[in-house]
Amino acid sequence: LVDFIPAQHIDELLRRPAASPSEVREVLAKSTSLKRLHLDEMAALLSVTEPSLLDEIFQAARDLKKRVYGNRIVLFAPLYIGNKCTNACKYCGFRCDNRQVVRRTLSEDELRAEVLALIGKGHKRLVIDYGEHPDYDADVIAHAVQVIYATKAGHGEIRRVNINCAPLDVAGYRKMKAVGIGTYQIFQETYHRPTYSFMHPSGNKADFLWRLYGQDRAMEAGCDDVGLGALFGLYNWRFEALGLLAHAIHLEERYGVGPHTFSFPRIKDASNRAIDARYAVSDADFKRLIAILRLAVPYTGMILTAREPAELRRALIDF
């Protein structure tokens, strides 16, 4: 497998001088014509720090969001089904060497009860989450999806089950396709390989390329609805943003279909010694990140989690 993230080129782009106002406006014109940006064009937007030019970027992102999606917002609830894990990710409380965490996997009856509770709250879409463990193979995940779809309360039901789990092999993805999943999300966490190696010292997740090609295998199995994501705060947020775009371009060029969604969870107020405070993403930079991602890939849905404060969510929802 070839690493298709052009890390050296990304570093070179990030070292370039700030783009001129005319260059930035050229990029904005392309984006607002609903064309996906190239890496150098996204880098031009990432280089902007001048307040009035940033305002133009924010307004372009607002206009693009309204044009493509109108006022539509899609909500889904996360459902954690099992937290056993064989990985040792340094930022995660579920890591295998954490002896304090209580390991639980929902029984089938508990799963139904959780789904009924969520239906009772009006939810129609879920994303299910598992740790990476031999107990959670493709058959187990597929069965859980079937249980969720079969659980109904009056006219209420879950109509779309998205999955945020370990990457599978092609045969595993075919099983996901057969049970009618929605989006299969895989977060690369960080596209910076030295940081990736440091943060993932053991377990299947230590294999950067196996994870990087997870969406490829899904596409090969017929699951053309995939989501990308990075955990912002592990490394330079600008590098990660360009990594997401490079990944989207790879999928477009190879399969003719880009990602359905981008996710951009961020680490906040972390006391974990593995987290380098230099890479913390401020609210102001988080706003820039989301607006520029919207402009870079206009067709892609953006997932903002409820972990962010309500006031900030209200400001970011326009993008």
mmCIF file of C-alpha atoms in Angstrom:
data_model
loop_
_atom_site.group_PDB
_atom_site.id
_atom_site.type_symbol
_atom_site.label_atom_id
_atom_site.label_comp_id
_atom_site.label_asym_id
_atom_site.label_seq_id
_atom_site.Cartn_x
_atom_site.Cartn_y
_atom_site.Cartn_z
ATOM 1 C CA LEU A 1 0.000 0.000 0.000
ATOM 2 C CA VAL A 2 1.176 3.503 -0.862
ATOM 3 C CA ASP A 3 0.782 6.420 1.527
ATOM 4 C CA PHE A 4 -1.274 8.859 -0.556
ATOM 5 C CA ILE A 5 -1.080 11.692 1.993
ATOM 6 C CA PRO A 6 1.582 14.034 0.518
ATOM 7 C CA ALA A 7 3.080 15.081 3.845
ATOM 8 C CA GLN A 8 6.158 16.812 2.423
ATOM 9 C CA HIS A 9 4.055 18.800 -0.027
ATOM 10 C CA ILE A 10 1.647 19.781 2.764
ATOM 11 C CA ASP A 11 4.566 21.005 4.879
ATOM 12 C CA GLU A 12 5.813 23.071 1.930
ATOM 13 C CA LEU A 13 2.365 24.596 1.408
ATOM 14 C CA LEU A 14 2.151 25.570 5.070
ATOM 15 C CA ARG A 15 5.510 27.337 4.868
ATOM 16 C CA ARG A 16 4.459 29.556 1.971
ATOM 17 C CA PRO A 17 3.779 33.271 2.587
ATOM 18 C CA ALA A 18 0.208 34.327 3.236
ATOM 19 C CA ALA A 19 -1.924 34.461 0.107
ATOM 20 C CA SER A 20 -2.816 37.892 -1.284
ATOM 21 C CA PRO A 21 -6.416 39.134 -1.114
ATOM 22 C CA SER A 22 -6.803 38.613 -4.863
ATOM 23 C CA GLU A 23 -5.586 34.993 -4.585
ATOM 24 C CA VAL A 24 -7.983 34.312 -1.718
ATOM 25 C CA ARG A 25 -10.921 35.780 -3.620
ATOM 26 C CA GLU A 26 -10.090 33.630 -6.638
ATOM 27 C CA VAL A 27 -10.266 30.555 -4.432
ATOM 28 C CA LEU A 28 -13.542 31.691 -2.870
ATOM 29 C CA ALA A 29 -15.039 32.221 -6.324
ATOM 30 C CA LYS A 30 -14.130 28.653 -7.272
ATOM 31 C CA SER A 31 -15.546 27.228 -4.067
ATOM 32 C CA THR A 32 -18.813 29.121 -4.290
ATOM 33 C CA SER A 33 -19.229 27.744 -7.814
ATOM 34 C CA LEU A 34 -19.423 24.350 -6.045
ATOM 35 C CA LYS A 35 -16.037 23.084 -7.187
ATOM 36 C CA ARG A 36 -13.849 21.091 -4.824
ATOM 37 C CA LEU A 37 -10.559 22.831 -4.027
ATOM 38 C CA HIS A 38 -7.005 21.591 -4.578
ATOM 39 C CA LEU A 39 -4.485 21.413 -1.751
ATOM 40 C CA ASP A 40 -2.731 24.658 -2.700
ATOM 41 C CA GLU A 41 -6.066 26.486 -2.826
ATOM 42 C CA MET A 42 -7.082 25.264 0.608
ATOM 43 C CA ALA A 43 -3.627 26.208 1.896
ATOM 44 C CA ALA A 44 -4.216 29.739 0.603
ATOM 45 C CA LEU A 45 -7.344 30.013 2.760
ATOM 46 C CA LEU A 46 -5.523 28.513 5.746
ATOM 47 C CA SER A 47 -2.824 31.186 5.440
ATOM 48 C CA VAL A 48 -5.251 34.075 6.029
ATOM 49 C CA THR A 49 -5.026 35.938 9.328
ATOM 50 C CA GLU A 50 -6.182 39.435 8.325
ATOM 51 C CA PRO A 51 -9.582 40.018 10.022
ATOM 52 C CA SER A 52 -11.461 41.537 7.099
ATOM 53 C CA LEU A 53 -10.304 38.771 4.746
ATOM 54 C CA LEU A 54 -11.281 36.161 7.336
ATOM 55 C CA ASP A 55 -14.725 37.741 7.392
ATOM 56 C CA GLU A 56 -14.951 37.194 3.636
ATOM 57 C CA ILE A 57 -14.078 33.523 4.137
ATOM 58 C CA PHE A 58 -16.743 33.160 6.840
ATOM 59 C CA GLN A 59 -19.378 34.860 4.698
ATOM 60 C CA ALA A 60 -18.529 32.680 1.704
ATOM 61 C CA ALA A 61 -18.883 29.566 3.883
ATOM 62 C CA ARG A 62 -22.265 30.782 5.168
ATOM 63 C CA ASP A 63 -23.488 31.493 1.644
ATOM 64 C CA LEU A 64 -22.285 28.113 0.406
ATOM 65 C CA LYS A 65 -23.920 26.245 3.297
ATOM 66 C CA LYS A 66 -27.241 27.985 2.682
ATOM 67 C CA ARG A 67 -27.069 27.391 -1.055
ATOM 68 C CA VAL A 68 -26.315 23.671 -0.762
ATOM 69 C CA TYR A 69 -28.242 22.715 2.369
ATOM 70 C CA GLY A 70 -30.585 25.606 3.110
ATOM 71 C CA ASN A 71 -31.560 25.546 6.787
ATOM 72 C CA ARG A 72 -31.477 21.743 6.998
ATOM 73 C CA ILE A 73 -29.769 20.188 10.015
ATOM 74 C CA VAL A 74 -29.594 16.414 10.549
ATOM 75 C CA LEU A 75 -29.345 15.084 14.094
ATOM 76 C CA PHE A 76 -28.148 11.637 15.158
ATOM 77 C CA ALA A 77 -27.467 10.104 18.544
ATOM 78 C CA PRO A 78 -24.350 8.127 19.470
ATOM 79 C CA LEU A 79 -24.884 4.685 20.980
ATOM 80 C CA TYR A 80 -21.851 3.062 22.597
ATOM 81 C CA ILE A 81 -22.393 -0.702 22.512
ATOM 82 C CA GLY A 82 -19.048 -2.037 23.764
ATOM 83 C CA ASN A 83 -15.786 -0.588 25.078
ATOM 84 C CA LYS A 84 -13.465 -3.583 25.049
ATOM 85 C CA CYS A 85 -10.345 -2.634 23.098
ATOM 86 C CA THR A 86 -6.966 -4.062 22.142
ATOM 87 C CA ASN A 87 -5.477 -0.719 21.077
ATOM 88 C CA ALA A 88 -3.298 1.497 23.276
ATOM 89 C CA CYS A 89 -4.160 4.947 21.896
ATOM 90 C CA LYS A 90 -2.566 7.416 24.299
ATOM 91 C CA TYR A 91 -5.423 9.922 24.200
ATOM 92 C CA CYS A 92 -8.285 7.458 24.797
ATOM 93 C CA GLY A 93 -9.820 6.364 28.076
ATOM 94 C CA PHE A 94 -10.832 3.028 26.520
ATOM 95 C CA ARG A 95 -7.204 2.077 25.752
ATOM 96 C CA CYS A 96 -6.325 -1.499 26.665
ATOM 97 C CA ASP A 97 -3.812 -0.564 29.383
ATOM 98 C CA ASN A 98 -6.342 1.520 31.322
ATOM 99 C CA ARG A 99 -7.102 -0.804 34.255
ATOM 100 C CA GLN A 100 -9.581 1.595 35.854
ATOM 101 C CA VAL A 101 -12.212 1.615 33.121
ATOM 102 C CA VAL A 102 -15.169 -0.759 33.516
ATOM 103 C CA ARG A 103 -15.525 -2.900 30.398
ATOM 104 C CA ARG A 104 -19.104 -3.387 29.246
ATOM 105 C CA THR A 105 -20.843 -4.733 26.200
ATOM 106 C CA LEU A 106 -24.591 -4.306 25.911
ATOM 107 C CA SER A 107 -26.627 -7.493 25.774
ATOM 108 C CA GLU A 108 -29.267 -7.792 23.075
ATOM 109 C CA ASP A 109 -31.986 -6.880 25.582
ATOM 110 C CA GLU A 110 -29.982 -3.875 26.811
ATOM 111 C CA LEU A 111 -29.434 -2.778 23.224
ATOM 112 C CA ARG A 112 -33.167 -2.885 22.532
ATOM 113 C CA ALA A 113 -33.864 -0.912 25.706
ATOM 114 C CA GLU A 114 -31.372 1.784 24.686
ATOM 115 C CA VAL A 115 -32.875 1.991 21.201
ATOM 116 C CA LEU A 116 -36.406 2.250 22.586
ATOM 117 C CA ALA A 117 -35.280 5.066 24.887
ATOM 118 C CA LEU A 118 -33.762 6.926 21.941
ATOM 119 C CA ILE A 119 -36.856 6.381 19.795
ATOM 120 C CA GLY A 120 -38.869 7.762 22.697
ATOM 121 C CA LYS A 121 -36.822 10.951 22.459
ATOM 122 C CA GLY A 122 -37.692 11.241 18.773
ATOM 123 C CA HIS A 123 -34.428 9.982 17.282
ATOM 124 C CA LYS A 124 -34.478 8.370 13.844
ATOM 125 C CA ARG A 125 -30.727 8.145 13.195
ATOM 126 C CA LEU A 126 -27.960 6.597 15.271
ATOM 127 C CA VAL A 127 -24.229 6.135 15.067
ATOM 128 C CA ILE A 128 -23.071 2.997 16.875
ATOM 129 C CA ASP A 129 -19.642 2.773 18.456
ATOM 130 C CA TYR A 130 -17.454 -0.126 19.535
ATOM 131 C CA GLY A 131 -13.881 -0.475 20.688
ATOM 132 C CA GLU A 132 -11.583 -2.566 18.518
ATOM 133 C CA HIS A 133 -11.689 -6.110 19.891
ATOM 134 C CA PRO A 134 -12.068 -9.683 18.542
ATOM 135 C CA ASP A 135 -15.479 -9.848 20.276
ATOM 136 C CA TYR A 136 -16.719 -7.110 17.941
ATOM 137 C CA ASP A 137 -16.259 -8.656 14.528
ATOM 138 C CA ALA A 138 -18.313 -7.892 11.430
ATOM 139 C CA ASP A 139 -20.937 -10.507 12.252
ATOM 140 C CA VAL A 140 -21.489 -9.043 15.727
ATOM 141 C CA ILE A 141 -21.775 -5.489 14.399
ATOM 142 C CA ALA A 142 -24.094 -6.567 11.575
ATOM 143 C CA HIS A 143 -26.360 -8.387 14.034
ATOM 144 C CA ALA A 144 -26.559 -5.282 16.228
ATOM 145 C CA VAL A 145 -27.629 -3.248 13.189
ATOM 146 C CA GLN A 146 -30.377 -5.775 12.457
ATOM 147 C CA VAL A 147 -31.578 -5.630 16.081
ATOM 148 C CA ILE A 148 -31.696 -1.828 15.952
ATOM 149 C CA TYR A 149 -33.694 -1.729 12.710
ATOM 150 C CA ALA A 150 -36.116 -4.361 14.049
ATOM 151 C CA THR A 151 -36.797 -2.438 17.283
ATOM 152 C CA LYS A 152 -39.899 -0.260 16.950
ATOM 153 C CA ALA A 153 -42.247 1.652 19.245
ATOM 154 C CA GLY A 154 -45.581 2.506 17.622
ATOM 155 C CA HIS A 155 -44.700 4.520 14.538
ATOM 156 C CA GLY A 156 -41.224 5.270 15.888
ATOM 157 C CA GLU A 157 -38.149 3.513 14.554
ATOM 158 C CA ILE A 158 -34.493 4.019 13.694
ATOM 159 C CA ARG A 159 -34.262 4.569 9.955
ATOM 160 C CA ARG A 160 -30.509 4.977 9.544
ATOM 161 C CA VAL A 161 -27.692 3.315 11.472
ATOM 162 C CA ASN A 162 -24.281 4.835 10.883
ATOM 163 C CA ILE A 163 -21.186 3.074 12.186
ATOM 164 C CA ASN A 164 -18.041 4.443 13.832
ATOM 165 C CA CYS A 165 -15.955 1.354 14.445
ATOM 166 C CA ALA A 166 -12.644 -0.237 13.562
ATOM 167 C CA PRO A 167 -11.912 -0.599 9.830
ATOM 168 C CA LEU A 168 -12.893 -3.974 8.383
ATOM 169 C CA ASP A 169 -11.713 -6.158 5.542
ATOM 170 C CA VAL A 170 -13.686 -6.208 2.284
ATOM 171 C CA ALA A 171 -15.763 -9.222 3.348
ATOM 172 C CA GLY A 172 -16.694 -7.428 6.571
ATOM 173 C CA TYR A 173 -17.867 -4.359 4.697
ATOM 174 C CA ARG A 174 -20.008 -6.526 2.436
ATOM 175 C CA LYS A 175 -21.818 -7.701 5.565
ATOM 176 C CA MET A 176 -22.382 -4.068 6.550
ATOM 177 C CA LYS A 177 -23.800 -3.344 3.107
ATOM 178 C CA ALA A 178 -26.110 -6.362 3.333
ATOM 179 C CA VAL A 179 -27.760 -5.146 6.553
ATOM 180 C CA GLY A 180 -28.355 -1.664 5.166
ATOM 181 C CA ILE A 181 -26.022 0.599 7.116
ATOM 182 C CA GLY A 182 -25.832 4.307 6.496
ATOM 183 C CA THR A 183 -22.400 5.936 6.689
ATOM 184 C CA TYR A 184 -19.305 4.011 7.807
ATOM 185 C CA GLN A 185 -17.060 6.503 9.595
ATOM 186 C CA ILE A 186 -13.361 5.975 10.205
ATOM 187 C CA PHE A 187 -11.330 8.708 11.855
ATOM 188 C CA GLN A 188 -7.673 8.601 10.888
ATOM 189 C CA GLU A 189 -7.138 10.657 14.092
ATOM 190 C CA THR A 190 -3.973 12.256 12.676
ATOM 191 C CA TYR A 191 -2.571 12.276 9.146
ATOM 192 C CA HIS A 192 0.906 13.124 10.461
ATOM 193 C CA ARG A 193 2.699 9.768 10.537
ATOM 194 C CA PRO A 194 5.254 10.480 13.295
ATOM 195 C CA THR A 195 2.432 11.707 15.547
ATOM 196 C CA TYR A 196 0.295 8.732 14.529
ATOM 197 C CA SER A 197 3.055 6.290 15.502
ATOM 198 C CA PHE A 198 3.562 8.005 18.857
ATOM 199 C CA MET A 199 -0.140 8.074 19.697
ATOM 200 C CA HIS A 200 -0.839 4.478 18.599
ATOM 201 C CA PRO A 201 2.010 2.328 19.974
ATOM 202 C CA SER A 202 0.251 -1.061 19.799
ATOM 203 C CA GLY A 203 -2.835 -2.877 18.610
ATOM 204 C CA ASN A 204 -4.257 -3.079 15.092
ATOM 205 C CA LYS A 205 -4.613 0.682 15.050
ATOM 206 C CA ALA A 206 -0.816 1.039 15.083
ATOM 207 C CA ASP A 207 -0.911 0.167 11.359
ATOM 208 C CA PHE A 208 -1.297 3.596 9.714
ATOM 209 C CA LEU A 209 -1.865 2.267 6.204
ATOM 210 C CA TRP A 210 -4.430 -0.379 7.201
ATOM 211 C CA ARG A 211 -6.516 2.389 8.743
ATOM 212 C CA LEU A 212 -5.853 4.848 5.913
ATOM 213 C CA TYR A 213 -7.208 2.371 3.360
ATOM 214 C CA GLY A 214 -10.293 1.490 5.408
ATOM 215 C CA GLN A 215 -12.561 3.599 3.227
ATOM 216 C CA ASP A 216 -11.021 2.080 0.082
ATOM 217 C CA ARG A 217 -11.978 -1.405 1.226
ATOM 218 C CA ALA A 218 -15.479 -0.154 2.026
ATOM 219 C CA MET A 219 -15.792 1.257 -1.487
ATOM 220 C CA GLU A 220 -14.568 -2.023 -2.982
ATOM 221 C CA ALA A 221 -17.298 -3.819 -1.015
ATOM 222 C CA GLY A 222 -20.011 -1.506 -2.337
ATOM 223 C CA CYS A 223 -20.258 0.785 0.695
ATOM 224 C CA ASP A 224 -19.813 4.091 -1.105
ATOM 225 C CA ASP A 225 -21.150 6.120 1.845
ATOM 226 C CA VAL A 226 -18.106 6.759 4.044
ATOM 227 C CA GLY A 227 -17.023 9.432 6.487
ATOM 228 C CA LEU A 228 -13.583 10.874 7.205
ATOM 229 C CA GLY A 229 -12.372 12.464 10.425
ATOM 230 C CA ALA A 230 -9.378 13.712 12.359
ATOM 231 C CA LEU A 231 -8.951 14.318 16.080
ATOM 232 C CA PHE A 232 -7.859 17.938 16.233
ATOM 233 C CA GLY A 233 -5.335 18.712 18.923
ATOM 234 C CA LEU A 234 -2.930 15.860 18.255
ATOM 235 C CA TYR A 235 -0.930 17.835 15.674
ATOM 236 C CA ASN A 236 -1.021 21.113 13.698
ATOM 237 C CA TRP A 237 -4.672 21.672 12.765
ATOM 238 C CA ARG A 238 -3.758 23.119 9.370
ATOM 239 C CA PHE A 239 -1.833 19.965 8.450
ATOM 240 C CA GLU A 240 -4.773 17.798 9.494
ATOM 241 C CA ALA A 241 -7.206 19.891 7.457
ATOM 242 C CA LEU A 242 -5.074 19.397 4.354
ATOM 243 C CA GLY A 243 -4.812 15.700 5.206
ATOM 244 C CA LEU A 244 -8.598 15.415 5.169
ATOM 245 C CA LEU A 245 -8.723 17.117 1.783
ATOM 246 C CA ALA A 246 -5.973 14.846 0.404
ATOM 247 C CA HIS A 247 -7.965 11.819 1.583
ATOM 248 C CA ALA A 248 -11.130 13.141 -0.064
ATOM 249 C CA ILE A 249 -9.253 13.743 -3.333
ATOM 250 C CA HIS A 250 -7.872 10.187 -3.236
ATOM 251 C CA LEU A 251 -11.366 8.709 -2.916
ATOM 252 C CA GLU A 252 -12.720 10.930 -5.687
ATOM 253 C CA GLU A 253 -9.919 10.051 -8.075
ATOM 254 C CA ARG A 254 -9.986 6.322 -7.374
ATOM 255 C CA TYR A 255 -13.713 5.648 -6.972
ATOM 256 C CA GLY A 256 -15.464 8.700 -8.377
ATOM 257 C CA VAL A 257 -17.132 9.335 -5.009
ATOM 258 C CA GLY A 258 -15.809 11.494 -2.203
ATOM 259 C CA PRO A 259 -16.680 11.282 1.493
ATOM 260 C CA HIS A 260 -20.251 11.743 2.691
ATOM 261 C CA THR A 261 -19.097 13.505 5.857
ATOM 262 C CA PHE A 262 -16.172 15.182 7.611
ATOM 263 C CA SER A 263 -15.865 14.925 11.393
ATOM 264 C CA PHE A 264 -13.584 17.230 13.367
ATOM 265 C CA PRO A 265 -13.719 16.443 17.103
ATOM 266 C CA ARG A 266 -11.136 18.378 19.093
ATOM 267 C CA ILE A 267 -9.313 17.760 22.341
ATOM 268 C CA LYS A 268 -10.026 20.431 24.937
ATOM 269 C CA ASP A 269 -8.515 21.089 28.354
ATOM 270 C CA ALA A 270 -6.520 17.866 28.237
ATOM 271 C CA SER A 271 -4.320 17.033 31.222
ATOM 272 C CA ASN A 272 -3.002 13.928 29.430
ATOM 273 C CA ARG A 273 0.788 14.165 29.171
ATOM 274 C CA ALA A 274 0.702 12.633 25.694
ATOM 275 C CA ILE A 275 -1.120 15.716 24.376
ATOM 276 C CA ASP A 276 1.126 18.588 23.286
ATOM 277 C CA ALA A 277 -0.428 21.897 24.350
ATOM 278 C CA ARG A 278 1.106 23.608 21.297
ATOM 279 C CA TYR A 279 -1.466 21.871 19.111
ATOM 280 C CA ALA A 280 -4.550 22.923 21.068
ATOM 281 C CA VAL A 281 -7.194 24.365 18.757
ATOM 282 C CA SER A 282 -8.706 27.631 20.008
ATOM 283 C CA ASP A 283 -12.341 28.537 19.380
ATOM 284 C CA ALA A 284 -11.211 31.117 16.814
ATOM 285 C CA ASP A 285 -9.107 28.573 14.902
ATOM 286 C CA PHE A 286 -11.897 25.992 15.194
ATOM 287 C CA LYS A 287 -14.223 28.447 13.461
ATOM 288 C CA ARG A 288 -11.655 28.975 10.688
ATOM 289 C CA LEU A 289 -11.180 25.216 10.308
ATOM 290 C CA ILE A 290 -14.870 24.477 9.848
ATOM 291 C CA ALA A 291 -15.485 27.349 7.434
ATOM 292 C CA ILE A 292 -12.495 26.347 5.284
ATOM 293 C CA LEU A 293 -13.468 22.651 5.263
ATOM 294 C CA ARG A 294 -16.923 23.688 4.041
ATOM 295 C CA LEU A 295 -15.357 25.717 1.230
ATOM 296 C CA ALA A 296 -12.801 23.045 0.337
ATOM 297 C CA VAL A 297 -15.306 20.229 -0.275
ATOM 298 C CA PRO A 298 -18.737 21.806 -0.847
ATOM 299 C CA TYR A 299 -20.591 18.501 -1.317
ATOM 300 C CA THR A 300 -19.548 17.003 2.031
ATOM 301 C CA GLY A 301 -21.670 17.010 5.176
ATOM 302 C CA MET A 302 -20.059 18.384 8.343
ATOM 303 C CA ILE A 303 -20.469 16.696 11.727
ATOM 304 C CA LEU A 304 -20.270 18.919 14.802
ATOM 305 C CA THR A 305 -20.586 17.101 18.114
ATOM 306 C CA ALA A 306 -22.605 18.193 21.127
ATOM 307 C CA ARG A 307 -19.359 18.148 23.140
ATOM 308 C CA GLU A 308 -18.855 21.714 21.949
ATOM 309 C CA PRO A 309 -20.506 24.455 24.059
ATOM 310 C CA ALA A 310 -24.006 25.502 22.978
ATOM 311 C CA GLU A 311 -22.984 29.095 22.290
ATOM 312 C CA LEU A 312 -20.184 27.979 19.989
ATOM 313 C CA ARG A 313 -22.441 25.463 18.248
ATOM 314 C CA ARG A 314 -24.924 28.229 17.487
ATOM 315 C CA ALA A 315 -22.152 30.257 15.844
ATOM 316 C CA LEU A 316 -20.712 27.330 13.857
ATOM 317 C CA ILE A 317 -23.973 25.865 12.608
ATOM 318 C CA ASP A 318 -24.066 28.526 9.879
ATOM 319 C CA PHE A 319 -21.103 26.802 8.208
#
